[in-house]
mmCIF file of C-alpha atoms and ligand atoms in Angstrom:
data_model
loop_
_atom_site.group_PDB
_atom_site.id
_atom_site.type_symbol
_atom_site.label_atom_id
_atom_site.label_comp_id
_atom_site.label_asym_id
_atom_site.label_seq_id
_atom_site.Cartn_x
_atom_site.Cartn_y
_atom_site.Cartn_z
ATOM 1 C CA UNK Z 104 13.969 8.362 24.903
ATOM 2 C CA UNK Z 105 14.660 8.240 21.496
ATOM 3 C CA UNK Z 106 13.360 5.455 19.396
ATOM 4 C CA UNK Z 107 15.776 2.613 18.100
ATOM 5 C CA UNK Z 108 13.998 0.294 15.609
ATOM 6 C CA UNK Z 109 16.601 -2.230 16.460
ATOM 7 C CA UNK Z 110 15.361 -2.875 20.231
ATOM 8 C CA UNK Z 111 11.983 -3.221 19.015
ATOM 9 C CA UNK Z 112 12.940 -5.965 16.372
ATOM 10 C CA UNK Z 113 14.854 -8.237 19.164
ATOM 11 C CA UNK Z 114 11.812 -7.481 21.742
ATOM 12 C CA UNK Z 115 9.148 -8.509 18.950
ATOM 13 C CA UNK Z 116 11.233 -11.665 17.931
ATOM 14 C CA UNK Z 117 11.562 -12.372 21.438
ATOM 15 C CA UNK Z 118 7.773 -12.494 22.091
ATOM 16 C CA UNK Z 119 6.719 -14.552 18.881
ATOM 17 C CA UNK Z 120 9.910 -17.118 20.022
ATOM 18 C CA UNK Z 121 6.752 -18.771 21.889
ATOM 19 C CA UNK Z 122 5.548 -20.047 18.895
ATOM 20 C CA UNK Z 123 2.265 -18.713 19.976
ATOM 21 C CA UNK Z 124 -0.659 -18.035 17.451
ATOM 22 C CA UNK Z 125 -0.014 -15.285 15.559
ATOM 23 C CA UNK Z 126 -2.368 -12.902 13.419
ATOM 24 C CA UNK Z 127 -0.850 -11.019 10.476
ATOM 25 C CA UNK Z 128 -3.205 -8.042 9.116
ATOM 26 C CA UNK Z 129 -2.990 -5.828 6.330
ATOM 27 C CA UNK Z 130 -4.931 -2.504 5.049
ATOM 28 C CA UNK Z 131 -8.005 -2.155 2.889
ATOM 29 C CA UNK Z 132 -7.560 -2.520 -0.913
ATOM 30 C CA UNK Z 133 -4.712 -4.187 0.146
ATOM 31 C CA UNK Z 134 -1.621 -3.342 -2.762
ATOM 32 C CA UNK Z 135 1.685 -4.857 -3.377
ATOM 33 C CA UNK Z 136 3.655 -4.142 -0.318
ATOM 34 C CA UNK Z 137 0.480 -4.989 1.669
ATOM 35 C CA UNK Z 138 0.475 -8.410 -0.065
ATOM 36 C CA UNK Z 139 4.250 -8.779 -0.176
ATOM 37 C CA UNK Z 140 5.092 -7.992 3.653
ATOM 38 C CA UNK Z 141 2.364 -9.972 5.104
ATOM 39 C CA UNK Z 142 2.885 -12.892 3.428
ATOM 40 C CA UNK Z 143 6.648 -12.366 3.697
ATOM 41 C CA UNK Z 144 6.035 -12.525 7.466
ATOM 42 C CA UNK Z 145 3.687 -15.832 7.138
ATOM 43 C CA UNK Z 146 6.115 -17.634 5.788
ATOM 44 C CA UNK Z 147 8.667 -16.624 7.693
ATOM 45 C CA UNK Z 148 6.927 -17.035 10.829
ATOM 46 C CA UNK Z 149 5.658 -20.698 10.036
ATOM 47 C CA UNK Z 150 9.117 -21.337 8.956
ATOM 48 C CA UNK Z 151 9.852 -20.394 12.448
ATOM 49 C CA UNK Z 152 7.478 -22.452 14.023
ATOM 50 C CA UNK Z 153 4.483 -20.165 14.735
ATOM 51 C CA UNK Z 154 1.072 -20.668 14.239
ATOM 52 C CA UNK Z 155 0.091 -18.460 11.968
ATOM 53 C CA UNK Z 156 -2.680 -16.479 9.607
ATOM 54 C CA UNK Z 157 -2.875 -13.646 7.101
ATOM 55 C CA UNK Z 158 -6.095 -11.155 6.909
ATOM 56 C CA UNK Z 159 -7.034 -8.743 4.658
ATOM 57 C CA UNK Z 160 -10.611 -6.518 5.448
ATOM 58 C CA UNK Z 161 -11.514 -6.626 1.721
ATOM 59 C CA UNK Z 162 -10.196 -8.794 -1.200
ATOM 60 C CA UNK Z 163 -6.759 -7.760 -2.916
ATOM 61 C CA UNK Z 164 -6.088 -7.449 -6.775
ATOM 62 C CA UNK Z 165 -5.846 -10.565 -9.051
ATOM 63 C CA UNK Z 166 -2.623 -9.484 -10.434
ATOM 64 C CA UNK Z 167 -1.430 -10.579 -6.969
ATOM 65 C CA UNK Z 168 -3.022 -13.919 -6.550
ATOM 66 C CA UNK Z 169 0.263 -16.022 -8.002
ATOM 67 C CA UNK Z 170 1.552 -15.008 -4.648
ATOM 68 C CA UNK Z 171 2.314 -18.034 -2.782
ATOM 69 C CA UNK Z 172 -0.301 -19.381 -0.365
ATOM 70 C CA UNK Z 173 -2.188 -16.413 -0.795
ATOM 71 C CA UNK Z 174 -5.317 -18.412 -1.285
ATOM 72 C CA UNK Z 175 -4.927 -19.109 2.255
ATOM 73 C CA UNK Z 176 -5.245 -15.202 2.907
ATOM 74 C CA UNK Z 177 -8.717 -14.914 5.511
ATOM 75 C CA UNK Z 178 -10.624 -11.882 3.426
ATOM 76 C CA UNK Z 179 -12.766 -10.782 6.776
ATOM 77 C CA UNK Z 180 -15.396 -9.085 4.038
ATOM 78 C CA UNK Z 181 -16.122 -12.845 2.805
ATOM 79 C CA UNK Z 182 -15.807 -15.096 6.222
ATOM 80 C CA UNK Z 183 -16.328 -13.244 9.223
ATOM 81 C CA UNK Z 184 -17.150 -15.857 11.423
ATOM 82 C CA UNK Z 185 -14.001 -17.483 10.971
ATOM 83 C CA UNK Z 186 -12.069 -13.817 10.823
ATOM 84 C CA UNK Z 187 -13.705 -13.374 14.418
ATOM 85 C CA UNK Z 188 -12.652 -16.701 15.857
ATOM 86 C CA UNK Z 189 -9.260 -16.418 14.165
ATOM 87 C CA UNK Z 190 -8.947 -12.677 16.202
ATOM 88 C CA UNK Z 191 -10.124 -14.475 19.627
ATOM 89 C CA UNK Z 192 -7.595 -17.518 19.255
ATOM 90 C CA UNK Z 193 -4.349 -14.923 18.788
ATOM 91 C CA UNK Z 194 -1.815 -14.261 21.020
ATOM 92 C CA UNK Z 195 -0.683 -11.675 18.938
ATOM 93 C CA UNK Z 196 -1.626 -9.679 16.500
ATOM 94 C CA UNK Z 197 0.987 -7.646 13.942
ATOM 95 C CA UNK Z 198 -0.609 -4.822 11.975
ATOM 96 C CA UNK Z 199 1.164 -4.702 8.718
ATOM 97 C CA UNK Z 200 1.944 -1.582 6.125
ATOM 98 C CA UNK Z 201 -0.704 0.741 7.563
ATOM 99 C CA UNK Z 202 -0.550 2.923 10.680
ATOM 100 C CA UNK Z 203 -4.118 2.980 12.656
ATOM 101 C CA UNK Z 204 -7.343 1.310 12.953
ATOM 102 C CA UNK Z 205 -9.343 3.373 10.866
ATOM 103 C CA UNK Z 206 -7.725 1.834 7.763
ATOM 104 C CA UNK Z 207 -9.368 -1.172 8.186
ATOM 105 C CA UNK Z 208 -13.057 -0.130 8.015
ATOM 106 C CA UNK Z 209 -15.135 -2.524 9.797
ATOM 107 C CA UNK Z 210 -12.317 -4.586 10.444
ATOM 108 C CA UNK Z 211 -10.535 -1.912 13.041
ATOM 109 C CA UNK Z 212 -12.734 -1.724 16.054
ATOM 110 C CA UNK Z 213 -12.809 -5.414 16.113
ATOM 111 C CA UNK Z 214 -8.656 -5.499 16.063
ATOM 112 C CA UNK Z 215 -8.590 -2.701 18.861
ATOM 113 C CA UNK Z 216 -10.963 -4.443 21.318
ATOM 114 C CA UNK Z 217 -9.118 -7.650 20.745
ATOM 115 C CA UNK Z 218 -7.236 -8.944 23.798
ATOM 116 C CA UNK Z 219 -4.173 -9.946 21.721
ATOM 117 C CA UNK Z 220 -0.851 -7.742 22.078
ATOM 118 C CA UNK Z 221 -0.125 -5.533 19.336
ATOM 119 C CA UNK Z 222 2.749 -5.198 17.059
ATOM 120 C CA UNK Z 223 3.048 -2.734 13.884
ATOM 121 C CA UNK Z 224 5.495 -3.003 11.119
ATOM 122 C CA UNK Z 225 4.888 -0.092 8.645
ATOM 123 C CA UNK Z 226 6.606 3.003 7.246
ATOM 124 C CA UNK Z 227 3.454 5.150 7.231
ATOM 125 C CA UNK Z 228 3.869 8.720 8.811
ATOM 126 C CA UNK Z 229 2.700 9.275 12.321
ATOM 127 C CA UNK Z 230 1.142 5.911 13.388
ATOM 128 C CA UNK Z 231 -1.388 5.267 16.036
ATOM 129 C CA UNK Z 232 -0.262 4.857 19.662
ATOM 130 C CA UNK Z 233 -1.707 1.153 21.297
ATOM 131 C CA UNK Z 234 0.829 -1.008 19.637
ATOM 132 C CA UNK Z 235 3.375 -3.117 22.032
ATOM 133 C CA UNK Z 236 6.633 -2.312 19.973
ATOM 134 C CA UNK Z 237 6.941 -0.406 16.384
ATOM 135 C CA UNK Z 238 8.988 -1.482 13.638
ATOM 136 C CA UNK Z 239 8.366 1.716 11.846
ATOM 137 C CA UNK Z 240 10.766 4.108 9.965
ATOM 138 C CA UNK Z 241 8.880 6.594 7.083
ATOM 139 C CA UNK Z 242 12.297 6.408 5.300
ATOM 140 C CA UNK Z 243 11.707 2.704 4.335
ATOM 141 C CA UNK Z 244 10.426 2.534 0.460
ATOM 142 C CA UNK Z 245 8.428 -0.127 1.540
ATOM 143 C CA UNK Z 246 7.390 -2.057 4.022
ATOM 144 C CA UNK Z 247 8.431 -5.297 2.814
ATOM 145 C CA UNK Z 248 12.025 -3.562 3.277
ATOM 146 C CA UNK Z 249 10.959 -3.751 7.067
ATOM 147 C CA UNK Z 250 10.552 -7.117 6.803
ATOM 148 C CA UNK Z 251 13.585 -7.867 5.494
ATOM 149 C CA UNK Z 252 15.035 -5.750 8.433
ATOM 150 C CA UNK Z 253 13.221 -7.687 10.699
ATOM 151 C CA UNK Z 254 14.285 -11.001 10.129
ATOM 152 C CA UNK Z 255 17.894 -9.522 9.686
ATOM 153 C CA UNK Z 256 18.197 -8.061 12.933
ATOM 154 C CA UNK Z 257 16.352 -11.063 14.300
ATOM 155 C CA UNK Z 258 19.148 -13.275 13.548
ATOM 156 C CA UNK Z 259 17.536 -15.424 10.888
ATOM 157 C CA UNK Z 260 18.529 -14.109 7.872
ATOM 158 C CA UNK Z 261 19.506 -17.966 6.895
ATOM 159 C CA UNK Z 262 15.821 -18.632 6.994
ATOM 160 C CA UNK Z 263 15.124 -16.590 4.014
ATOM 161 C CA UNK Z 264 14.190 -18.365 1.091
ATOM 162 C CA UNK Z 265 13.184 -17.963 -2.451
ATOM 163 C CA UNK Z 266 9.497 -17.697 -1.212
ATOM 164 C CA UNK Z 267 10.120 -15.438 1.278
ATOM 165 C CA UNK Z 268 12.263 -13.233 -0.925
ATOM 166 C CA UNK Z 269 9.973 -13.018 -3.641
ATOM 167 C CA UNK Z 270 7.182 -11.966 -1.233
ATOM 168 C CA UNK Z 271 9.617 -9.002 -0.086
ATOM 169 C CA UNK Z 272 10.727 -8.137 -3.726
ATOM 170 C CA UNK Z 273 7.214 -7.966 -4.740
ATOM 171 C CA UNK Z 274 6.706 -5.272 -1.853
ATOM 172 C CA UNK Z 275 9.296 -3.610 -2.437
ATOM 173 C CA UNK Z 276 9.243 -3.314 -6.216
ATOM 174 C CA UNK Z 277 5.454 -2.262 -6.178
ATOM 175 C CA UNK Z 278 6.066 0.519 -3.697
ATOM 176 C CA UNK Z 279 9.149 2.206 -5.497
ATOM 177 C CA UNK Z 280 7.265 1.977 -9.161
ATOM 178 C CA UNK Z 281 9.829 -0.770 -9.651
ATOM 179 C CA UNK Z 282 12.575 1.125 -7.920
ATOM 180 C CA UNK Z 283 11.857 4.690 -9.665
ATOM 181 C CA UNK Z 284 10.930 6.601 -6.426
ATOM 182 C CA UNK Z 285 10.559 6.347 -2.317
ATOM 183 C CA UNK Z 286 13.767 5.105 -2.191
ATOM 184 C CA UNK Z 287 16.167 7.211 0.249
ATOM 185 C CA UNK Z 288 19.266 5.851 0.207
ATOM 186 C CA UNK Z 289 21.406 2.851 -0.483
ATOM 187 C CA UNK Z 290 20.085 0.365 1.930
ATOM 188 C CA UNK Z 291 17.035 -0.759 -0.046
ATOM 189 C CA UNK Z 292 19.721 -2.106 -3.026
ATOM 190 C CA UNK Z 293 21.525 -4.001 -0.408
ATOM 191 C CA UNK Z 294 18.553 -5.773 0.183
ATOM 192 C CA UNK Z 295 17.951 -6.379 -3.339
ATOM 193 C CA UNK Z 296 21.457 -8.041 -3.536
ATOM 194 C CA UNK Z 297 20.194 -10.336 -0.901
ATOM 195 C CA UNK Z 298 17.164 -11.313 -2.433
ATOM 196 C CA UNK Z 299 18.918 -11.864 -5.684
ATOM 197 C CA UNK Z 300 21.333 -13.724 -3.650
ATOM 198 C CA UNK Z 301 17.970 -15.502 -2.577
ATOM 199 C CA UNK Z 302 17.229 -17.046 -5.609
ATOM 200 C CA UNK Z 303 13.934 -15.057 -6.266
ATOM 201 C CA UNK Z 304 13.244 -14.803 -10.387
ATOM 202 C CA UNK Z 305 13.143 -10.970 -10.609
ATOM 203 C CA UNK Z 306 12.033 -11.027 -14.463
ATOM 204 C CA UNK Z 307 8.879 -13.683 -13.511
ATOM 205 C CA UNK Z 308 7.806 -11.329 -10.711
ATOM 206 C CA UNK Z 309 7.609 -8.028 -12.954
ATOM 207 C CA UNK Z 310 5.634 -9.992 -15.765
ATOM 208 C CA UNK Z 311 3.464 -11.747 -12.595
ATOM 209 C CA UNK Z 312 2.775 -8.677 -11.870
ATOM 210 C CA UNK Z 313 2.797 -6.074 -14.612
ATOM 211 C CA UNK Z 314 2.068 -8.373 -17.539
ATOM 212 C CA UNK Z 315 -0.680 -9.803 -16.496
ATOM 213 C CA UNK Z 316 -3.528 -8.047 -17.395
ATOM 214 C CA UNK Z 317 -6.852 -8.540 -19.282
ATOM 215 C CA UNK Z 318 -6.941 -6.781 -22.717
ATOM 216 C CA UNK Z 319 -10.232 -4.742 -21.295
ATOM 217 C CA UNK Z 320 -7.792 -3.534 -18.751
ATOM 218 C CA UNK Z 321 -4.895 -2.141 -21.212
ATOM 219 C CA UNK Z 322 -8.417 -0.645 -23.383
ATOM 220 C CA UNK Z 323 -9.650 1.254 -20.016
ATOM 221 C CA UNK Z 324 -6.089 2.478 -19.669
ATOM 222 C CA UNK Z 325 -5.728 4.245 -23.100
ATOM 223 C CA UNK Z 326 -9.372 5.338 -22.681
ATOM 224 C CA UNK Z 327 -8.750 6.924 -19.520
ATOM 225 C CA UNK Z 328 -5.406 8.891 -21.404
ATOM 226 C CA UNK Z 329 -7.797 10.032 -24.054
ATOM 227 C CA UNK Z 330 -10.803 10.431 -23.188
ATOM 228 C CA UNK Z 331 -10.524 11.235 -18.768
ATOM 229 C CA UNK Z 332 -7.353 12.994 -18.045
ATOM 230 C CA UNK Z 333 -7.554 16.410 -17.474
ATOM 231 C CA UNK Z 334 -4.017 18.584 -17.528
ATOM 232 C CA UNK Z 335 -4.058 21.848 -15.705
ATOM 233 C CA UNK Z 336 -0.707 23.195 -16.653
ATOM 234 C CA UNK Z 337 -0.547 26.069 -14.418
ATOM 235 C CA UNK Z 338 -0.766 23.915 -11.301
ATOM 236 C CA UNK Z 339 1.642 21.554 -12.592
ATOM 237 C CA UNK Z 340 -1.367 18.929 -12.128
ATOM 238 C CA UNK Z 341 -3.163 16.479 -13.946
ATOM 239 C CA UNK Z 342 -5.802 13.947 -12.622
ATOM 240 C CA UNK Z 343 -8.080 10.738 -14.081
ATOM 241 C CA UNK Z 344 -11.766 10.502 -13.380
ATOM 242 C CA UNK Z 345 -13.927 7.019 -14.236
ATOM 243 C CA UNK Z 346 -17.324 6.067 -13.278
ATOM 244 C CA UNK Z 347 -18.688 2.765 -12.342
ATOM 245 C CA UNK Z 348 -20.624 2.756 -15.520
ATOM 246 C CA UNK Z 349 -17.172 3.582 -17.612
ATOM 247 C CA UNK Z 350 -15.360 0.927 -15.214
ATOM 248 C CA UNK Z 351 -18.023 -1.528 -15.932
ATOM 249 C CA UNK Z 352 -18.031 -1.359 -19.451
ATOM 250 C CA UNK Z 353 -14.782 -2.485 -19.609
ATOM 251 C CA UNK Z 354 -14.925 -5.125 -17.443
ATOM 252 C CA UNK Z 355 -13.436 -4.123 -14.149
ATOM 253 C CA UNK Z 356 -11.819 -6.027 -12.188
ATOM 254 C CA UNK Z 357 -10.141 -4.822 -9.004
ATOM 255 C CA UNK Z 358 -6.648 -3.912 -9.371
ATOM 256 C CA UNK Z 359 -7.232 -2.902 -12.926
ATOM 257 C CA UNK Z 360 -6.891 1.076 -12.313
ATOM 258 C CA UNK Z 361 -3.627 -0.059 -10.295
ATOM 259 C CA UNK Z 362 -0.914 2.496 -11.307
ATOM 260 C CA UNK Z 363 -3.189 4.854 -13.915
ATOM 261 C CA UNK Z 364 -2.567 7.943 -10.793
ATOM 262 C CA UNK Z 365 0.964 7.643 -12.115
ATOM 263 C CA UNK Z 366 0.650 8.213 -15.709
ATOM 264 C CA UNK Z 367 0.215 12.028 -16.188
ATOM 265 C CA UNK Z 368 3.961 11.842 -14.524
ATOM 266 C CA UNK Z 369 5.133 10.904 -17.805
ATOM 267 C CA UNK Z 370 3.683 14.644 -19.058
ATOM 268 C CA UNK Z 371 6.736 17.042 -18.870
ATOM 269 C CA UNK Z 372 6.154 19.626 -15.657
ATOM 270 C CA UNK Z 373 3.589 17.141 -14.018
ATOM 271 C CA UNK Z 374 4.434 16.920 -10.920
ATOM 272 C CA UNK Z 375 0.814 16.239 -9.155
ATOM 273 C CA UNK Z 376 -1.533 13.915 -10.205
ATOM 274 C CA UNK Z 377 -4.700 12.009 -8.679
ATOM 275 C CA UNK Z 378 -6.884 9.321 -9.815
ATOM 276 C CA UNK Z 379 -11.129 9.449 -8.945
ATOM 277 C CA UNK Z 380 -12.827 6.275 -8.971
ATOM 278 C CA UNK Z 381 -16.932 6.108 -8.505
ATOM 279 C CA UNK Z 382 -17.156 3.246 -5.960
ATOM 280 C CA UNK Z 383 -21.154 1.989 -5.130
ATOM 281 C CA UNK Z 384 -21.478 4.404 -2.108
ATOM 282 C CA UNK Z 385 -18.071 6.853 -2.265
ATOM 283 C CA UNK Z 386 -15.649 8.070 -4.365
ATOM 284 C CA UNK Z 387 -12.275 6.945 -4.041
ATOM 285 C CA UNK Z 388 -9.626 9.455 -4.250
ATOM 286 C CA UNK Z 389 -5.483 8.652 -5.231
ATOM 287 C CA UNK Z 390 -3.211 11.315 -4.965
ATOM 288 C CA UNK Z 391 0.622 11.364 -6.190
ATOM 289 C CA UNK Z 392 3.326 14.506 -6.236
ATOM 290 C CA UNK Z 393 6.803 14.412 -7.126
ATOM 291 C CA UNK Z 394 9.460 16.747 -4.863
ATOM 292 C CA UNK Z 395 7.680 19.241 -2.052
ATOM 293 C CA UNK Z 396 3.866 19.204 -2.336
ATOM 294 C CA UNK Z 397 2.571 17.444 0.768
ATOM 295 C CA UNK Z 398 -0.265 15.385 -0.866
ATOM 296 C CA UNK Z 399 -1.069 13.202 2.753
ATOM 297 C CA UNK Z 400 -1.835 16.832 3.874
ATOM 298 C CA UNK Z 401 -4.462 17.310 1.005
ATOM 299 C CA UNK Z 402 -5.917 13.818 1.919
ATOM 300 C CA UNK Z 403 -5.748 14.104 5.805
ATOM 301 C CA UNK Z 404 -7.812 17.679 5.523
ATOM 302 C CA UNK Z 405 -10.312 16.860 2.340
ATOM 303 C CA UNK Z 406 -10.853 13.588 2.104
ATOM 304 C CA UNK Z 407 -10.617 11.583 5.057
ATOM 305 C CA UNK Z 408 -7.653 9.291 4.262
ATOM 306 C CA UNK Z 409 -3.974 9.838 4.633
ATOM 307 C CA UNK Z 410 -0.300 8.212 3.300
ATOM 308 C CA UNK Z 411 2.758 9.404 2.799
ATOM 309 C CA UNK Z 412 4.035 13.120 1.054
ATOM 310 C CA UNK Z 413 4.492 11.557 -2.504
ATOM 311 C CA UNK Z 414 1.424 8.884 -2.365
ATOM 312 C CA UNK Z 415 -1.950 9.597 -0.527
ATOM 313 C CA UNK Z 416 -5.583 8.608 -0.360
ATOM 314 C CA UNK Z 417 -9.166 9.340 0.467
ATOM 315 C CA UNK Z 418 -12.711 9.323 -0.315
ATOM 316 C CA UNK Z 419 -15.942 11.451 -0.645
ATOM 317 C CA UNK Z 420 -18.885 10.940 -0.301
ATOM 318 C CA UNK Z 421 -19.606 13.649 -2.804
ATOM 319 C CA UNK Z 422 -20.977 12.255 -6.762
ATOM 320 C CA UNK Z 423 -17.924 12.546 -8.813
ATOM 321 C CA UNK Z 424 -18.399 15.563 -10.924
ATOM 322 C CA UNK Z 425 -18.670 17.426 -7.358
ATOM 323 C CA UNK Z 426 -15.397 15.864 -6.058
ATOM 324 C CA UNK Z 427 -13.440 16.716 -9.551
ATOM 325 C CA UNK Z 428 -14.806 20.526 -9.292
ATOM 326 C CA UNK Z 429 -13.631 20.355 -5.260
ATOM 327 C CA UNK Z 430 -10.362 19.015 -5.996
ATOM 328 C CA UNK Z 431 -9.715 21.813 -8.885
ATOM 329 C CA UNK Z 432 -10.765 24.467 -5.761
ATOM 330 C CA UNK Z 433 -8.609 22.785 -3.673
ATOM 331 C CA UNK Z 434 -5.788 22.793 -5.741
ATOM 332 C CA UNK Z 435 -6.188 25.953 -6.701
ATOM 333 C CA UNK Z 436 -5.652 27.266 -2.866
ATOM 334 C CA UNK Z 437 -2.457 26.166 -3.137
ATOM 335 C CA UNK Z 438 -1.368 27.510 -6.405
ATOM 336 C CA UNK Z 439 1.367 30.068 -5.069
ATOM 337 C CA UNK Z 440 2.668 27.040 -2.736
ATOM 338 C CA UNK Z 441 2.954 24.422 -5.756
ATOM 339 C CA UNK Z 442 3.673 27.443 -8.232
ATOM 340 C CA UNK Z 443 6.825 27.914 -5.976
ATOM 341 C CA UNK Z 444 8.040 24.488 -5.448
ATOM 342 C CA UNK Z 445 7.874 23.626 -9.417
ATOM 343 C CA UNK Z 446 8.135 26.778 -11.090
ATOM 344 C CA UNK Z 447 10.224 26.390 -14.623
HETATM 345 MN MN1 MN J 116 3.670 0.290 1.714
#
């Protein structure tokens, strides 16, 4: 049978009209739209009556943290006793902007044994079976969007408030490089009428968010464009590399190389771009392409990770220089592919 989004949303609003505990969990390195949707869906759901808590597995960036009531966000890394009583307690669980276990580290085998019933609201490709009901369509910008849906199609749309709103615009406006890409069709500026309509302060949430940064942060950035990127014209690529060393001497903070895979876009005939950043025991990998090169295929098959066409991830286990060199090969295997999708 085919799969109508719209039965899903009235049976998942159906099952949390109990008001039973609910658990609300986002991916690792949790981003924007992570942020955005779950705590959309917290306050909407204590609104609504629910008992209710947020979880991330690791912390999430400080250029997120004006976010309302995120401070009551349960970081599993930091309290795990309470993250494991808080799992036991709910009645159901709703796995939010990511589409299997495994993007949760050590947090997903404790989700999957847990006896709660599972929901998933994302717009990932291709997400794991052993949820309940989806709310999943890839053609969503963001998931925040399917939040908005949600609580639509729910019937509630007079329970969304300023709060709530800004929580979805935040999602939404992080996921679409403030509405510059992902976005298929004319839906997702609907929504943005109703969030406007909403109250939400769209000027404070782009400086929250993009002006907000330490000065060591804006130095990394132009250090990275002069000093890191490397520009391989003929494969219409161009990636940034940093070490923890680099990344400590200018202070990182997480969240700070938020957005840097983006920048070689601004090069004319860029059109693929990844970021490499030396973690303590991996390297983490960001991948971006613009148009037909399939860079969640280049993730899924090299680096262990996954995403969407346009926006991907990984990581290697590899030292850096190794992974740089690899991803050069790699890219190179696929020069009559990308040389055929971008040629000039
Ligand atoms: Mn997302």
């Amino acid at each position: 049978m085919e799969y109508d989004i719209n039965k899903d949303i009235r049976a998942v609003d159906a099952l949390l009209n109990d008001k039973s505990p609910v658990l609300l969990v986002t991916h690792i390195n949790p981003d924007g739209d992570a942020i955005g949707s779950t705590m959309a869906m917290y306050h909407y759901l204590k609104k609504k009556g629910n008992k209710v808590w947020a979880m991330t597995p690791n912390d999430f960036p400080q250029f997120l943290a004006w976010v309302e009531a995120s401070s009551d966000i349960i970081i599993f890394q930091k309290n795990k006793e309470l993250a494991q009583a808080v799992i036991a307690e709910a009645k159901y669980i709703i796995c939010i902007d990511f589409n299997g276990y495994a993007r949760l580290k050590e947090l997903g085998p404790l989700l999957e044994a847990a006896n709660a019933m599972k929901v998933l609201i994302d717009h990932h490709p291709q997400p794991d079976n052993g949820f309940i009901y989806k709310i999943h369509d890839t053609k969503a910008p963001a998931t925040a969007q399917l939040v908005f849906k949600f609580i639509k199609e729910s019937g509630n749309i007079e329970l969304l408030d300023k709060t709530i709103a800004t929580c979805i615009y935040t999602g939404m406006m992080t996921d679409t490089g403030v509405f510059s890409y992902n976005i298929n069709n004319s839906e997702t500026f609907r929504v943005i009428a109703d969030l406007l309509d909403a109250g939400i302060d769209r000027d404070l949430i782009y400086d929250n968010v993009f002006n907000n940064f330490s000065h060591h942060r804006m130095r990394l950035m132009g250090y990275c464009l002069n000093e890191k990127m490397v520009v391989l014209p003929h494969l219409h690529a161009a990636y940034i590399w940093l070490t923890k060393k680099e990344m400590e001497k200018f202070s990182f903070e997480t969240g700070d190389t938020e957005g840097f895979v983006n920048m070689p876009f601004a090069i004319k005939g860029i059109n693929i771009t990844a970021l490499f950043t030396e973690k303590h025991d991996h390297v983490r990998v960001s991948m971006r392409s613009r148009g037909e090169f399939d860079v969640n295929k280049v993730c899924l098959k090299y680096f262990s990770g996954g995403g969407h066409k346009n926006a991907a991830g990984g990581e290697s286990k590899a030292p850096i220089k190794e992974v740089i060199k690899e991803f050069e090969k790699i890219l190179e295997s696929y020069r009559n592919e990308i040389q055929c999708f971008y040629h000039n």
